[in-house]
CSV table of C-alpha atoms in Angstrom, one decimal:
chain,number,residue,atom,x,y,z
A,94,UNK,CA,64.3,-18.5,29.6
A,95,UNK,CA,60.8,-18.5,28.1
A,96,UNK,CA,61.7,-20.1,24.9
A,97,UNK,CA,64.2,-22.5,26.7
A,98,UNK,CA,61.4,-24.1,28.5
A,99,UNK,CA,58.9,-24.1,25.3
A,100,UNK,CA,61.5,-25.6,23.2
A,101,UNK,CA,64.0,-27.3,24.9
A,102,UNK,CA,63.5,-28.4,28.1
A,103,UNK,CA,61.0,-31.8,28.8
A,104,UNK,CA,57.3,-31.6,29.5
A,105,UNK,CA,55.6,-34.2,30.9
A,106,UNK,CA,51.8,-33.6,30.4
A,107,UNK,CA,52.2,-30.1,30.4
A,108,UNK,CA,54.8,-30.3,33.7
A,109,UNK,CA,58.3,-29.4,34.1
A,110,UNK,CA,60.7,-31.6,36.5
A,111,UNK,CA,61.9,-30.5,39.7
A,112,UNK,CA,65.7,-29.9,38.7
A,113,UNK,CA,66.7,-29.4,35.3
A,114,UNK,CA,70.0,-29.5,33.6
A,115,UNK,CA,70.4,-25.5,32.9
A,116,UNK,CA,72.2,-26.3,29.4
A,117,UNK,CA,70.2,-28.9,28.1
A,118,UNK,CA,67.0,-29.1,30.2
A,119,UNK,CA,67.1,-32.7,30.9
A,120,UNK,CA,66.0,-34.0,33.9
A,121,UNK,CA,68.1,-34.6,36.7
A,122,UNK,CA,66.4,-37.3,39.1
A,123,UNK,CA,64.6,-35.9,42.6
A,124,UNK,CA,64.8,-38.8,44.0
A,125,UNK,CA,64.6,-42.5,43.1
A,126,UNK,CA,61.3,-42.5,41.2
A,127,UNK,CA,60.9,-39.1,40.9
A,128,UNK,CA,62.4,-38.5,37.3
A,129,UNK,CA,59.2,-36.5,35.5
A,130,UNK,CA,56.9,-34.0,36.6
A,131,UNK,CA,56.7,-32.0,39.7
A,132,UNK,CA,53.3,-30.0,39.6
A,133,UNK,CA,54.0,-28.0,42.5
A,134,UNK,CA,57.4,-26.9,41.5
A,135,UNK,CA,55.4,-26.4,38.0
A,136,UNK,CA,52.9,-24.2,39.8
A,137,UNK,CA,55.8,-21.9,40.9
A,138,UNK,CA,57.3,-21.7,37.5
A,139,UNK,CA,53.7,-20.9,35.9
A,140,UNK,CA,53.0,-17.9,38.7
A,141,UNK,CA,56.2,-16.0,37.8
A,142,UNK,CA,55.6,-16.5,34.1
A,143,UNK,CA,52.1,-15.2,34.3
A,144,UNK,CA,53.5,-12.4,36.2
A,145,UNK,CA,55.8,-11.7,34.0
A,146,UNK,CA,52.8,-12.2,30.9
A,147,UNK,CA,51.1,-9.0,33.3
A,148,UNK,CA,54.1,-6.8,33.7
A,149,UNK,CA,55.0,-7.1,29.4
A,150,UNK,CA,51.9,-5.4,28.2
A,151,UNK,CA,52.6,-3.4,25.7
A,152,UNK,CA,52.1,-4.0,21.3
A,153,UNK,CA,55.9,-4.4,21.0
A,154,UNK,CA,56.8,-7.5,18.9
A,155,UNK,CA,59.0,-9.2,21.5
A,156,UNK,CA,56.5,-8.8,24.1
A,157,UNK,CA,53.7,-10.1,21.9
A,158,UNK,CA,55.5,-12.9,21.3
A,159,UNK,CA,56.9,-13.4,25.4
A,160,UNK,CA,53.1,-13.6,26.1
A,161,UNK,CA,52.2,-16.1,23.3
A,162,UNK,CA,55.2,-18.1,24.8
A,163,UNK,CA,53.9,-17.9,27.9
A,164,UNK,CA,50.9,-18.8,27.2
A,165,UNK,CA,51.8,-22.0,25.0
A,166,UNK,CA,53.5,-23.2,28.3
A,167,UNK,CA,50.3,-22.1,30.8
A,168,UNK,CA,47.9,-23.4,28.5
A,169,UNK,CA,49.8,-26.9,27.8
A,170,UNK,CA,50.0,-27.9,32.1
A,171,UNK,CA,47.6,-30.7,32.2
A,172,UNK,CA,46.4,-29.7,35.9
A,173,UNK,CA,43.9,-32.8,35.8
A,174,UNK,CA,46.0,-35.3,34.8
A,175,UNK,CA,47.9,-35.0,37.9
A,176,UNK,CA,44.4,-36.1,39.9
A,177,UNK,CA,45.6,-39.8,39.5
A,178,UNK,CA,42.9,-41.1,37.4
A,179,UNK,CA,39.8,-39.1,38.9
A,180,UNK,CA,40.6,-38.5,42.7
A,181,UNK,CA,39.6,-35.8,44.6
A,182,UNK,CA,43.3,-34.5,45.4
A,183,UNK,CA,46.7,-33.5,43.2
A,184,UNK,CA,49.4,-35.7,43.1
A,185,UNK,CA,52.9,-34.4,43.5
A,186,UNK,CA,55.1,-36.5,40.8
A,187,UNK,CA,54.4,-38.5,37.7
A,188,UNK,CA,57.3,-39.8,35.7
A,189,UNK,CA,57.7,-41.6,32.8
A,190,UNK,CA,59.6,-45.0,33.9
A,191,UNK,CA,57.3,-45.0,37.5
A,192,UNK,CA,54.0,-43.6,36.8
A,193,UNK,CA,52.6,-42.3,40.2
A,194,UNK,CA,55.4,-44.7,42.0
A,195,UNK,CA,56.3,-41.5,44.6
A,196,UNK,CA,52.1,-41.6,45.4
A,197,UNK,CA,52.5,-37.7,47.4
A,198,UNK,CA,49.2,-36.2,47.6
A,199,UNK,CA,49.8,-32.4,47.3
A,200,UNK,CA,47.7,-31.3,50.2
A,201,UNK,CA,47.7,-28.3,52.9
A,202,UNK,CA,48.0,-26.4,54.9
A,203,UNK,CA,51.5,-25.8,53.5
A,204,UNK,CA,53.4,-23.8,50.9
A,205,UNK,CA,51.4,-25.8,47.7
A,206,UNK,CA,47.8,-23.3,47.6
A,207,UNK,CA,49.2,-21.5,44.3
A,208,UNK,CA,49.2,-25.4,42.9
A,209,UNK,CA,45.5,-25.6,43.5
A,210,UNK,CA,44.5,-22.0,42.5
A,211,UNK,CA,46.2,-22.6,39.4
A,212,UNK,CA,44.6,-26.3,38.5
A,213,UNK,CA,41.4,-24.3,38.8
A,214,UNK,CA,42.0,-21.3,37.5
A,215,UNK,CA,43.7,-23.4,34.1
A,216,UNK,CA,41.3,-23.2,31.1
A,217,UNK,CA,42.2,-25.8,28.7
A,218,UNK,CA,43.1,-28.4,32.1
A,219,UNK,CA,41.3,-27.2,35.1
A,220,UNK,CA,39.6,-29.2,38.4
A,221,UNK,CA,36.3,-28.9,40.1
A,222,UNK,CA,36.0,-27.2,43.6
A,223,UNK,CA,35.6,-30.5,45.2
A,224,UNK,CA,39.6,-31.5,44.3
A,225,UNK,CA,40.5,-28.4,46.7
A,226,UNK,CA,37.8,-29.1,49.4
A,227,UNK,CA,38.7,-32.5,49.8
A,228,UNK,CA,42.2,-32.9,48.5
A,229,UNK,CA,44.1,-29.6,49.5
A,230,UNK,CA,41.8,-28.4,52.5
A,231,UNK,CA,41.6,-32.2,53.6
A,232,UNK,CA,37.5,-31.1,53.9
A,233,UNK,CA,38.1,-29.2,57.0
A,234,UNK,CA,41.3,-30.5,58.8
A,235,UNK,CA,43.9,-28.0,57.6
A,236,UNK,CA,42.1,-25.7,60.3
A,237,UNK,CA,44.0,-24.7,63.3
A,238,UNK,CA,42.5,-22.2,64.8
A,239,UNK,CA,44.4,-22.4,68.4
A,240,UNK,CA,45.7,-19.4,69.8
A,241,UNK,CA,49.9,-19.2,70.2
A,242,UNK,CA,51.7,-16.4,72.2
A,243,UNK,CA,48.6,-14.4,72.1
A,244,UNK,CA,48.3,-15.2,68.5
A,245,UNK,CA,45.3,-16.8,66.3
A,246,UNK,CA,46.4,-19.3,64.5
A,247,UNK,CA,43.7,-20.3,61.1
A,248,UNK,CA,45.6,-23.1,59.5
A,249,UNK,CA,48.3,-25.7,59.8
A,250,UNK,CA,50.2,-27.5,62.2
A,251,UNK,CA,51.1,-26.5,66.2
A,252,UNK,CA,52.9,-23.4,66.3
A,253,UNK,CA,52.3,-22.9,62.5
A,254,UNK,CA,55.2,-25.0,61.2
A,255,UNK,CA,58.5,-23.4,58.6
A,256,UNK,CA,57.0,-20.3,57.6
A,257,UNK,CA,58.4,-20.9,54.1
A,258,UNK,CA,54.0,-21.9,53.7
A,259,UNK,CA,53.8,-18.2,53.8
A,260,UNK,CA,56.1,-17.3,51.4
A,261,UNK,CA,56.4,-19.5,48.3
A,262,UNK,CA,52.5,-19.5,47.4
A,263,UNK,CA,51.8,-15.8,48.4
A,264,UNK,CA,54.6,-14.5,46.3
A,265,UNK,CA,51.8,-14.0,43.6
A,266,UNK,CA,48.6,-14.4,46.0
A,267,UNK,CA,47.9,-11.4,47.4
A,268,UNK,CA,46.5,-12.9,51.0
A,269,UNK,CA,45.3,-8.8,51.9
A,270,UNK,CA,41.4,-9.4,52.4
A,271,UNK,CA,41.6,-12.9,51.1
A,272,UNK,CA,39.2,-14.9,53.0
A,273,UNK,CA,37.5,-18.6,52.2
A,274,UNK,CA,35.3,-21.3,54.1
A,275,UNK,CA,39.0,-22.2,56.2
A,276,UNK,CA,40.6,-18.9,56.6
A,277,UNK,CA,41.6,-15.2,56.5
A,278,UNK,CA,44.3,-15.1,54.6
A,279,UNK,CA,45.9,-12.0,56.1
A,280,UNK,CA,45.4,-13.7,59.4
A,281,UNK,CA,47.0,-16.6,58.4
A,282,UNK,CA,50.5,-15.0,57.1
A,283,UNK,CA,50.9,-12.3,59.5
A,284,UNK,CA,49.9,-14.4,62.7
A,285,UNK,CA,52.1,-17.6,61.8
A,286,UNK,CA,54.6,-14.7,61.1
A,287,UNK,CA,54.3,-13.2,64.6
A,288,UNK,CA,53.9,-16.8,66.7
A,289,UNK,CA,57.4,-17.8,64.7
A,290,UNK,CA,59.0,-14.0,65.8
A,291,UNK,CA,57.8,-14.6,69.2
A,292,UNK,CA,58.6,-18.2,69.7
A,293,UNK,CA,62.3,-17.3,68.8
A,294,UNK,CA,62.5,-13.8,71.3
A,295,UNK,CA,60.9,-16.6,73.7
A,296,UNK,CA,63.9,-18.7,73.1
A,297,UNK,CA,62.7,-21.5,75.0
A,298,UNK,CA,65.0,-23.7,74.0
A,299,UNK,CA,67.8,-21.7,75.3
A,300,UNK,CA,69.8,-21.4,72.0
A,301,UNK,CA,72.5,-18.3,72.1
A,302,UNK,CA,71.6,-15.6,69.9
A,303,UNK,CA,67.9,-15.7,69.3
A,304,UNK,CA,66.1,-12.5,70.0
A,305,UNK,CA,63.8,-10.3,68.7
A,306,UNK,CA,65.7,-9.3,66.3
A,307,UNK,CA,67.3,-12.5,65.3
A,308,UNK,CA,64.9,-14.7,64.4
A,309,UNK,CA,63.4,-16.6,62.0
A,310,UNK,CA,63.0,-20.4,61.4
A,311,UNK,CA,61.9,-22.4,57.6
A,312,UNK,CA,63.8,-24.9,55.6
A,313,UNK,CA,67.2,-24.1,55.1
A,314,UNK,CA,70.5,-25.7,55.1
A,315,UNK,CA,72.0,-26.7,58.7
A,316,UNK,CA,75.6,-28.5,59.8
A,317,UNK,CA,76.1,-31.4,57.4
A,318,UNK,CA,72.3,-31.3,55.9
A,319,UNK,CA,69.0,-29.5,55.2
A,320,UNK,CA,66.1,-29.2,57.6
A,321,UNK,CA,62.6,-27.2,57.7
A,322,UNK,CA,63.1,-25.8,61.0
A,323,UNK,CA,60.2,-24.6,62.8
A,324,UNK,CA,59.2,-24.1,66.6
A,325,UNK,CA,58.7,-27.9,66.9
A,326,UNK,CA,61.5,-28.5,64.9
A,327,UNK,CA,64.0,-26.3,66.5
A,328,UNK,CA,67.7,-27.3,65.8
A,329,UNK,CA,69.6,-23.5,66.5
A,330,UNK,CA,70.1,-22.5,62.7
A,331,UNK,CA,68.0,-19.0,61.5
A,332,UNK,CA,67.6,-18.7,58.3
A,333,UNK,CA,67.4,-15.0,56.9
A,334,UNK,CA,64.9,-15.6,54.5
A,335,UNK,CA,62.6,-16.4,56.6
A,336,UNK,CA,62.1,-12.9,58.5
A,337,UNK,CA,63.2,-10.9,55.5
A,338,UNK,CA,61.0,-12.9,53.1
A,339,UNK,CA,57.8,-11.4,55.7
A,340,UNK,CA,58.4,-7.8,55.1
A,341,UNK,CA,54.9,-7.6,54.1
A,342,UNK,CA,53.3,-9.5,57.0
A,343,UNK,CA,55.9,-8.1,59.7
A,344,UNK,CA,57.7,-4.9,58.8
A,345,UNK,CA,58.9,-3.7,61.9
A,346,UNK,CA,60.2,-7.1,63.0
A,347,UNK,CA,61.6,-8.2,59.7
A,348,UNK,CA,63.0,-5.2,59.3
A,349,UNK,CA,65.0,-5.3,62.3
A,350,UNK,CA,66.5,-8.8,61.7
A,351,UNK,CA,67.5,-7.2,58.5
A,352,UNK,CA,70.0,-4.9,59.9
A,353,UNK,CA,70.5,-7.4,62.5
A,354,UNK,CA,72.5,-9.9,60.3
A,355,UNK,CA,73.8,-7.0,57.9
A,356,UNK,CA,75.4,-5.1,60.8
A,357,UNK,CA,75.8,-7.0,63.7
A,358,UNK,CA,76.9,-10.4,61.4
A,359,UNK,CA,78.2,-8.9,58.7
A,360,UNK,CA,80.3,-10.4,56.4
A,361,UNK,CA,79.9,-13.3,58.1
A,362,UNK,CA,76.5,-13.7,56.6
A,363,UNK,CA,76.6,-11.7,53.5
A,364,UNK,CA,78.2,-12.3,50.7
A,365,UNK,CA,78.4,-11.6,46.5
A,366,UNK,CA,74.9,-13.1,46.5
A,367,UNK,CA,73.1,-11.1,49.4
A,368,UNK,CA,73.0,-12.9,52.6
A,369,UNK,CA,73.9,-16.6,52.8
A,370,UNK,CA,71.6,-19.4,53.7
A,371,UNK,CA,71.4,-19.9,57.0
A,372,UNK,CA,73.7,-19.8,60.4
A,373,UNK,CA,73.6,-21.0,63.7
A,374,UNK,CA,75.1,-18.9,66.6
A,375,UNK,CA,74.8,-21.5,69.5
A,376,UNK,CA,77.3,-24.1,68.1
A,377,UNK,CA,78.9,-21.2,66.0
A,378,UNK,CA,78.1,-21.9,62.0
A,379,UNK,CA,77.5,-19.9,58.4
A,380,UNK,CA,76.4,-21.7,55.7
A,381,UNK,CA,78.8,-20.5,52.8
A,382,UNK,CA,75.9,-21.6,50.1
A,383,UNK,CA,73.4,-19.5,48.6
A,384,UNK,CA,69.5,-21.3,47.5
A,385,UNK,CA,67.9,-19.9,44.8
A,386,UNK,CA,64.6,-20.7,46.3
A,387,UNK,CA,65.3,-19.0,49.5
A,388,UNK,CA,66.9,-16.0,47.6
A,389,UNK,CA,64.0,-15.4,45.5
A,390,UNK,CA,61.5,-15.0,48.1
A,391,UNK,CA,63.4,-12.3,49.8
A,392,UNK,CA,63.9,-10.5,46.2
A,393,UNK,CA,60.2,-11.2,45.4
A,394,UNK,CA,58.4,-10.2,49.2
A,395,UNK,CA,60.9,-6.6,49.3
A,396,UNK,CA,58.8,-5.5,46.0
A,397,UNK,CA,55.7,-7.1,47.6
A,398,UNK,CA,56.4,-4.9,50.7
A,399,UNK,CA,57.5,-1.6,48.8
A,400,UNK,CA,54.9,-1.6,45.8
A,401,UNK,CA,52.7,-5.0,45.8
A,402,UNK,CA,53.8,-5.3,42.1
A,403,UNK,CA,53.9,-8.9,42.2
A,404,UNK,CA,50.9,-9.6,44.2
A,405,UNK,CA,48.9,-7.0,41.6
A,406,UNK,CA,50.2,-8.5,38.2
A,407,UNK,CA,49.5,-12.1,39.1
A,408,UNK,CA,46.1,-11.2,40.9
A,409,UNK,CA,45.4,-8.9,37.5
A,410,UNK,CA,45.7,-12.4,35.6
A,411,UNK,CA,41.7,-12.7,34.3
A,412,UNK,CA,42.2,-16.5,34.9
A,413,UNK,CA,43.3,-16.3,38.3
């Protein structure tokens, strides 16, 4: 995979696009203009590979040369460039053929922190503090700070939003005892955990099935398209990453919508690549896809829950 990326798929400035041919590497198109780089989807790449530059640590030859790989790739992300000529915030896209047509600030509170961790942890393309103060933390207005079912809620929209923003980012960032100016970060991932748990046993839209132990709601496939479901954007589907992906934030909870949809849904809902995507019991439907990037977070939070090996390698990263 390593050298795939270093030697044949594109870089632009350092970035990799957001879907890439898997034989040849070439780009294949986001959207109209978005045909180049995607730093946040970058950002995700770069924290596994650093994890993985962690975990292979030893004088072996083919590990010496994984982490000079890595490093070649890490190294070569311009993290600045994507600042838009000088601006306080990170842009989402630059392509080749439209520049900065797509214009998408990347800014929170959503699932894009590692993106901004990295830019300034980066030591060959890094950005001052300001870029996150007033570009990702919006200075200030990415606090929250109401109170839901009981709950303190630090960051982010009413009722916390699809609690994939817990999930992609903090598969390497280790939120235990993470605190800045705008949050505890251990607040923040368990509580918009536990407001999403309770706001589906709460049911208040009446949908059949949700419960206590059926529950969870982030982006996901639904009927005939894709939404990011949350508690104001409430359509009926669950999607099982979403509870299993917060082992670490909610065990009991998560744990028990595990063995929810593996015994009560069974094959329904699992298949030859673990669970599928998403289902919907009111208006009875089960996706029959699998998403890699809501498989991996499930993979990715179970170690996180069991060991914290993921959350220790990338936080061992001296950069980071």
């Amino acid at each position: 995979i390593v050298s795939f990326l270093k030697n044949t798929a594109p870089k632009f400035h350092g970035a990799f696009s957001h879907w890439m041919n898997g034989t040849t590497g070439a780009v294949v198109p986001f959207s109209a203009n978005d045909d180049g780089a995607d730093i946040v989807e970058t950002s995700y790449l770069i924290m596994g590979l650093l994890t993985a530059r962690q975990y292979f640590n030893t004088a072996d030859a083919a590990e010496v040369t994984l982490r000079n790989d890595i490093n070649i790739l890490w190294n070569g992300v311009e993290w600045n460039w994507f600042r838009q000529n000088g601006k306080k915030v990170l842009y989402w896209n630059w392509s080749p053929n439209f520049g900065w047509a797509v214009n998408v600030p990347v800014q929170g509170w959503n699932e894009t922190l590692v993106t901004y961790v990295l830019a300034a942890s980066s030591t060959t393309y890094s950005i001052p503090k300001p870029v996150y103060d007033s570009g990702f933390a919006r200075n200030g207005a990415i606090v929250n700070n109401n109170v839901y079912y009981g709950y303190n809620l630090p960051l982010g929209p009413p009722l916390g939003g699809p609690l994939f923003f817990e999930h992609y980012s903090f598969l390497g960032i280790k939120p235990t005892g993470l605190v800045d100016a705008y949050a505890n970060y251990q607040t923040q991932t368990v509580n918009h955990t536990k407001i999403n748990h309770a706001y589906c046993a709460a049911n208040p839209r009446g949908y059949y099935g949700y419960s206590a132990a059926c529950w969870g709601l982030t982006a996901s496939d639904i009927p005939g398209g894709y939404t990011a479901s949350s508690p104001t954007n409430d359509v009926g589907v669950i999607a099982p990453t979403a509870a299993i992906s917060s082992l670490p934030y909610t065990p009991v909870e998560s744990m028990q919508a595990l063995k929810f949809f593996y015994y009560k849904l069974g094959d329904k809902l699992w298949g030859q690549y673990g669970f599928y995507d998403a289902f919907n019991l009111h208006d009875p439907w089960f996706s029959n896809t699998y998403l890699a990037i809501d498989q991996g977070p499930i993979i990715g939070m179970i170690e996180n829950y069991r060991t914290g090996l993921l959350w220790n390698l990338f936080t061992s990263c001296p950069e980071v």
